[in-house]
Amino acid sequence: MNAPLGRAHMMLSPFQLCLHDSSSPYMIAMSSYLFEPEDCDDRCAYDSDCFTVMSARDTSPSESPLLQLVSLQKADGSWELDEALASVLGMSVQSALAALPDQSKDVPRWATILAVLWMHSSSCDQREEWELLERKAVAWIQARSDPSLGECIKAANALLKSSVDPAVFGL
């Protein structure tokens, strides 16, 4: 497929990148989901002079919990502990903070640990969808690692009622 692309149209979301030529039936997709051009047209505003990118944070209540979680990840690989993340995790921000082993510790690191453990325990069957995001998150956590990391992982596993191996974080 070496057809030249004319006026292209792109859609970004946490799971897919659609790029197709408005004058051709061909489409390039990087995803486990393949969208036909007409599907992308319904979801994207088309501008003939530029690409239009939709924010991954534009989530609706009907989206899967995994998609919601993925949309909350920051560019550096971390998550913030806010109402949206707490909702995906099935708890309140207050209960998540109360379980933090040492209140003076790094709250974004705690939130990121919770998110990674949640992916392993609640979306294991969709691993191919989140494993690159997990790698980025784990690298971010490792860069901020200190001797309390093991204790935080143990507490997070207890909070989420999971038993994810700390080896996920390189321990």
PDB file of C-alpha atoms in Angstrom:
ATOM      1  CA  MET A   1       0.000   0.000   0.000  1.00  0.00           C
ATOM      2  CA  ASN A   2       2.107   2.855  -1.292  1.00  0.00           C
ATOM      3  CA  ALA A   3      -0.717   5.203  -2.222  1.00  0.00           C
ATOM      4  CA  PRO A   4       0.237   8.806  -1.515  1.00  0.00           C
ATOM      5  CA  LEU A   5      -1.783  10.519   1.160  1.00  0.00           C
ATOM      6  CA  GLY A   6      -3.631  13.656   0.129  1.00  0.00           C
ATOM      7  CA  ARG A   7      -5.608  15.565   2.717  1.00  0.00           C
ATOM      8  CA  ALA A   8      -5.285  13.338   5.734  1.00  0.00           C
ATOM      9  CA  HIS A   9      -7.552  12.989   8.714  1.00  0.00           C
ATOM     10  CA  MET A  10      -6.356  11.765  12.104  1.00  0.00           C
ATOM     11  CA  MET A  11      -7.970  10.697  15.348  1.00  0.00           C
ATOM     12  CA  LEU A  12      -6.112  10.028  18.574  1.00  0.00           C
ATOM     13  CA  SER A  13      -7.477   8.282  21.593  1.00  0.00           C
ATOM     14  CA  PRO A  14      -5.800   6.206  24.263  1.00  0.00           C
ATOM     15  CA  PHE A  15      -6.161   3.086  22.137  1.00  0.00           C
ATOM     16  CA  GLN A  16      -6.037   4.053  18.529  1.00  0.00           C
ATOM     17  CA  LEU A  17      -4.516   6.235  15.916  1.00  0.00           C
ATOM     18  CA  CYS A  18      -6.476   6.466  12.693  1.00  0.00           C
ATOM     19  CA  LEU A  19      -4.959   8.116   9.694  1.00  0.00           C
ATOM     20  CA  HIS A  20      -6.679   8.014   6.380  1.00  0.00           C
ATOM     21  CA  ASP A  21      -6.791   9.908   3.190  1.00  0.00           C
ATOM     22  CA  SER A  22     -10.100  11.612   2.470  1.00  0.00           C
ATOM     23  CA  SER A  23      -9.764  10.763  -1.219  1.00  0.00           C
ATOM     24  CA  SER A  24      -8.915   7.103  -0.747  1.00  0.00           C
ATOM     25  CA  PRO A  25     -10.482   4.054   0.871  1.00  0.00           C
ATOM     26  CA  TYR A  26      -7.105   3.189   2.421  1.00  0.00           C
ATOM     27  CA  MET A  27      -6.436   3.771   6.070  1.00  0.00           C
ATOM     28  CA  ILE A  28      -3.461   3.283   8.348  1.00  0.00           C
ATOM     29  CA  ALA A  29      -4.348   2.168  11.855  1.00  0.00           C
ATOM     30  CA  MET A  30      -2.128   1.490  14.853  1.00  0.00           C
ATOM     31  CA  SER A  31      -4.368  -0.272  17.301  1.00  0.00           C
ATOM     32  CA  SER A  32      -5.987  -3.477  18.284  1.00  0.00           C
ATOM     33  CA  TYR A  33      -9.169  -1.824  17.051  1.00  0.00           C
ATOM     34  CA  LEU A  34      -9.544  -1.002  13.373  1.00  0.00           C
ATOM     35  CA  PHE A  35     -11.810   1.889  12.501  1.00  0.00           C
ATOM     36  CA  GLU A  36     -13.102   2.457   9.042  1.00  0.00           C
ATOM     37  CA  PRO A  37     -12.730   6.008   7.710  1.00  0.00           C
ATOM     38  CA  GLU A  38     -16.429   6.694   8.131  1.00  0.00           C
ATOM     39  CA  ASP A  39     -16.125   5.778  11.844  1.00  0.00           C
ATOM     40  CA  CYS A  40     -13.338   8.290  12.298  1.00  0.00           C
ATOM     41  CA  ASP A  41     -15.343  10.950  10.452  1.00  0.00           C
ATOM     42  CA  ASP A  42     -18.112  10.666  13.019  1.00  0.00           C
ATOM     43  CA  ARG A  43     -15.674  11.179  15.869  1.00  0.00           C
ATOM     44  CA  CYS A  44     -13.346  13.851  14.492  1.00  0.00           C
ATOM     45  CA  ALA A  45     -13.718  17.374  13.274  1.00  0.00           C
ATOM     46  CA  TYR A  46     -12.109  17.598   9.872  1.00  0.00           C
ATOM     47  CA  ASP A  47     -10.013  20.576   8.919  1.00  0.00           C
ATOM     48  CA  SER A  48      -8.535  20.533   5.436  1.00  0.00           C
ATOM     49  CA  ASP A  49      -5.433  22.441   6.523  1.00  0.00           C
ATOM     50  CA  CYS A  50      -4.450  20.532   9.636  1.00  0.00           C
ATOM     51  CA  PHE A  51      -4.962  17.496  11.785  1.00  0.00           C
ATOM     52  CA  THR A  52      -7.522  17.697  14.548  1.00  0.00           C
ATOM     53  CA  VAL A  53      -6.689  15.890  17.756  1.00  0.00           C
ATOM     54  CA  MET A  54      -9.330  15.000  20.282  1.00  0.00           C
ATOM     55  CA  SER A  55      -8.312  15.032  23.928  1.00  0.00           C
ATOM     56  CA  ALA A  56      -7.978  11.645  25.584  1.00  0.00           C
ATOM     57  CA  ARG A  57      -9.415  13.266  28.723  1.00  0.00           C
ATOM     58  CA  ASP A  58     -12.793  13.695  27.015  1.00  0.00           C
ATOM     59  CA  THR A  59     -14.259  10.628  28.676  1.00  0.00           C
ATOM     60  CA  SER A  60     -17.877   9.722  29.060  1.00  0.00           C
ATOM     61  CA  PRO A  61     -19.469   7.598  31.763  1.00  0.00           C
ATOM     62  CA  SER A  62     -20.170   4.852  29.215  1.00  0.00           C
ATOM     63  CA  GLU A  63     -16.463   4.257  28.556  1.00  0.00           C
ATOM     64  CA  SER A  64     -14.860   1.197  30.052  1.00  0.00           C
ATOM     65  CA  PRO A  65     -12.998   1.646  33.330  1.00  0.00           C
ATOM     66  CA  LEU A  66      -9.741   0.786  31.548  1.00  0.00           C
ATOM     67  CA  LEU A  67     -10.291   3.475  28.929  1.00  0.00           C
ATOM     68  CA  GLN A  68     -11.099   5.955  31.688  1.00  0.00           C
ATOM     69  CA  LEU A  69      -7.911   4.988  33.550  1.00  0.00           C
ATOM     70  CA  VAL A  70      -5.774   5.252  30.429  1.00  0.00           C
ATOM     71  CA  SER A  71      -7.207   8.684  29.632  1.00  0.00           C
ATOM     72  CA  LEU A  72      -6.134   9.938  33.075  1.00  0.00           C
ATOM     73  CA  GLN A  73      -2.456   9.018  32.702  1.00  0.00           C
ATOM     74  CA  LYS A  74      -0.210  12.052  32.423  1.00  0.00           C
ATOM     75  CA  ALA A  75       2.410  12.372  29.692  1.00  0.00           C
ATOM     76  CA  ASP A  76       5.214  11.548  32.138  1.00  0.00           C
ATOM     77  CA  GLY A  77       3.596   8.174  32.925  1.00  0.00           C
ATOM     78  CA  SER A  78       2.091   9.091  36.292  1.00  0.00           C
ATOM     79  CA  TRP A  79      -1.440   9.526  37.585  1.00  0.00           C
ATOM     80  CA  GLU A  80      -2.836  12.126  39.969  1.00  0.00           C
ATOM     81  CA  LEU A  81      -5.027  10.973  42.822  1.00  0.00           C
ATOM     82  CA  ASP A  82      -8.294  12.738  42.043  1.00  0.00           C
ATOM     83  CA  GLU A  83     -12.003  11.894  41.945  1.00  0.00           C
ATOM     84  CA  ALA A  84     -11.778  10.460  38.419  1.00  0.00           C
ATOM     85  CA  LEU A  85      -8.992   8.021  39.308  1.00  0.00           C
ATOM     86  CA  ALA A  86     -10.634   7.106  42.609  1.00  0.00           C
ATOM     87  CA  SER A  87     -13.875   6.365  40.753  1.00  0.00           C
ATOM     88  CA  VAL A  88     -12.111   3.968  38.370  1.00  0.00           C
ATOM     89  CA  LEU A  89     -10.434   2.288  41.344  1.00  0.00           C
ATOM     90  CA  GLY A  90     -13.811   1.951  43.059  1.00  0.00           C
ATOM     91  CA  MET A  91     -13.058   4.086  46.108  1.00  0.00           C
ATOM     92  CA  SER A  92     -12.995   7.647  47.364  1.00  0.00           C
ATOM     93  CA  VAL A  93      -9.952   9.904  47.309  1.00  0.00           C
ATOM     94  CA  GLN A  94     -10.127   9.992  51.119  1.00  0.00           C
ATOM     95  CA  SER A  95      -9.973   6.198  51.469  1.00  0.00           C
ATOM     96  CA  ALA A  96      -7.071   6.024  49.017  1.00  0.00           C
ATOM     97  CA  LEU A  97      -5.174   8.692  50.958  1.00  0.00           C
ATOM     98  CA  ALA A  98      -5.969   7.016  54.270  1.00  0.00           C
ATOM     99  CA  ALA A  99      -4.313   3.809  53.043  1.00  0.00           C
ATOM    100  CA  LEU A 100      -1.099   5.594  52.043  1.00  0.00           C
ATOM    101  CA  PRO A 101       1.522   4.103  54.393  1.00  0.00           C
ATOM    102  CA  ASP A 102       3.148   7.448  55.185  1.00  0.00           C
ATOM    103  CA  GLN A 103       1.107  10.602  54.601  1.00  0.00           C
ATOM    104  CA  SER A 104       4.265  12.593  53.843  1.00  0.00           C
ATOM    105  CA  LYS A 105       5.113  10.384  50.877  1.00  0.00           C
ATOM    106  CA  ASP A 106       4.634  11.189  47.228  1.00  0.00           C
ATOM    107  CA  VAL A 107       0.881  11.103  46.448  1.00  0.00           C
ATOM    108  CA  PRO A 108       1.323  10.939  42.629  1.00  0.00           C
ATOM    109  CA  ARG A 109       3.637   7.934  43.130  1.00  0.00           C
ATOM    110  CA  TRP A 110       0.941   6.315  45.310  1.00  0.00           C
ATOM    111  CA  ALA A 111      -1.716   7.008  42.664  1.00  0.00           C
ATOM    112  CA  THR A 112       0.511   5.556  39.949  1.00  0.00           C
ATOM    113  CA  ILE A 113       1.169   2.403  41.975  1.00  0.00           C
ATOM    114  CA  LEU A 114      -2.583   2.006  42.494  1.00  0.00           C
ATOM    115  CA  ALA A 115      -3.251   2.468  38.773  1.00  0.00           C
ATOM    116  CA  VAL A 116      -0.633  -0.100  37.736  1.00  0.00           C
ATOM    117  CA  LEU A 117      -1.876  -2.644  40.266  1.00  0.00           C
ATOM    118  CA  TRP A 118      -5.468  -2.028  39.172  1.00  0.00           C
ATOM    119  CA  MET A 119      -4.544  -2.740  35.538  1.00  0.00           C
ATOM    120  CA  HIS A 120      -2.941  -6.035  36.562  1.00  0.00           C
ATOM    121  CA  SER A 121      -5.806  -7.122  38.785  1.00  0.00           C
ATOM    122  CA  SER A 122      -8.839  -5.772  36.922  1.00  0.00           C
ATOM    123  CA  SER A 123      -7.826  -5.692  33.254  1.00  0.00           C
ATOM    124  CA  CYS A 124      -5.386  -8.561  32.940  1.00  0.00           C
ATOM    125  CA  ASP A 125      -7.252  -9.860  29.883  1.00  0.00           C
ATOM    126  CA  GLN A 126      -6.570  -6.560  28.089  1.00  0.00           C
ATOM    127  CA  ARG A 127      -2.853  -6.484  28.801  1.00  0.00           C
ATOM    128  CA  GLU A 128      -1.919  -5.703  25.193  1.00  0.00           C
ATOM    129  CA  GLU A 129      -3.928  -2.498  25.509  1.00  0.00           C
ATOM    130  CA  TRP A 130      -2.066  -1.168  28.539  1.00  0.00           C
ATOM    131  CA  GLU A 131       1.373  -2.748  28.747  1.00  0.00           C
ATOM    132  CA  LEU A 132       3.195   0.176  27.099  1.00  0.00           C
ATOM    133  CA  LEU A 133       1.439   2.576  29.471  1.00  0.00           C
ATOM    134  CA  GLU A 134       2.456   0.332  32.351  1.00  0.00           C
ATOM    135  CA  ARG A 135       6.101   0.397  31.260  1.00  0.00           C
ATOM    136  CA  LYS A 136       6.082   4.174  31.231  1.00  0.00           C
ATOM    137  CA  ALA A 137       4.416   4.272  34.657  1.00  0.00           C
ATOM    138  CA  VAL A 138       6.847   1.763  36.148  1.00  0.00           C
ATOM    139  CA  ALA A 139       9.829   3.708  34.760  1.00  0.00           C
ATOM    140  CA  TRP A 140       8.391   6.867  36.344  1.00  0.00           C
ATOM    141  CA  ILE A 141       7.950   5.057  39.677  1.00  0.00           C
ATOM    142  CA  GLN A 142      11.463   3.578  39.546  1.00  0.00           C
ATOM    143  CA  ALA A 143      12.936   7.035  38.918  1.00  0.00           C
ATOM    144  CA  ARG A 144      11.268   8.165  42.161  1.00  0.00           C
ATOM    145  CA  SER A 145      11.971   4.960  44.058  1.00  0.00           C
ATOM    146  CA  ASP A 146      13.034   4.917  47.666  1.00  0.00           C
ATOM    147  CA  PRO A 147      13.184   2.212  50.374  1.00  0.00           C
ATOM    148  CA  SER A 148       9.439   2.597  51.079  1.00  0.00           C
ATOM    149  CA  LEU A 149       8.394   1.393  47.609  1.00  0.00           C
ATOM    150  CA  GLY A 150       7.896  -2.209  48.754  1.00  0.00           C
ATOM    151  CA  GLU A 151       5.736  -1.066  51.665  1.00  0.00           C
ATOM    152  CA  CYS A 152       3.650   1.120  49.337  1.00  0.00           C
ATOM    153  CA  ILE A 153       3.098  -1.763  46.912  1.00  0.00           C
ATOM    154  CA  LYS A 154       2.046  -4.042  49.779  1.00  0.00           C
ATOM    155  CA  ALA A 155      -0.403  -1.424  51.084  1.00  0.00           C
ATOM    156  CA  ALA A 156      -1.773  -0.786  47.590  1.00  0.00           C
ATOM    157  CA  ASN A 157      -2.321  -4.509  47.037  1.00  0.00           C
ATOM    158  CA  ALA A 158      -4.189  -4.645  50.353  1.00  0.00           C
ATOM    159  CA  LEU A 159      -6.330  -1.621  49.462  1.00  0.00           C
ATOM    160  CA  LEU A 160      -7.243  -3.042  46.052  1.00  0.00           C
ATOM    161  CA  LYS A 161      -7.655  -6.571  47.478  1.00  0.00           C
ATOM    162  CA  SER A 162      -5.187  -7.836  44.898  1.00  0.00           C
ATOM    163  CA  SER A 163      -2.038  -9.891  45.001  1.00  0.00           C
ATOM    164  CA  VAL A 164       0.053  -8.485  42.172  1.00  0.00           C
ATOM    165  CA  ASP A 165       3.717  -9.485  42.403  1.00  0.00           C
ATOM    166  CA  PRO A 166       5.987  -6.561  43.367  1.00  0.00           C
ATOM    167  CA  ALA A 167       8.326  -7.785  40.605  1.00  0.00           C
ATOM    168  CA  VAL A 168       6.099  -5.772  38.269  1.00  0.00           C
ATOM    169  CA  PHE A 169       7.897  -2.727  39.675  1.00  0.00           C
ATOM    170  CA  GLY A 170      11.350  -4.266  39.412  1.00  0.00           C
ATOM    171  CA  LEU A 171      11.554  -5.380  43.051  1.00  0.00           C
TER     172      LEU A 171
END
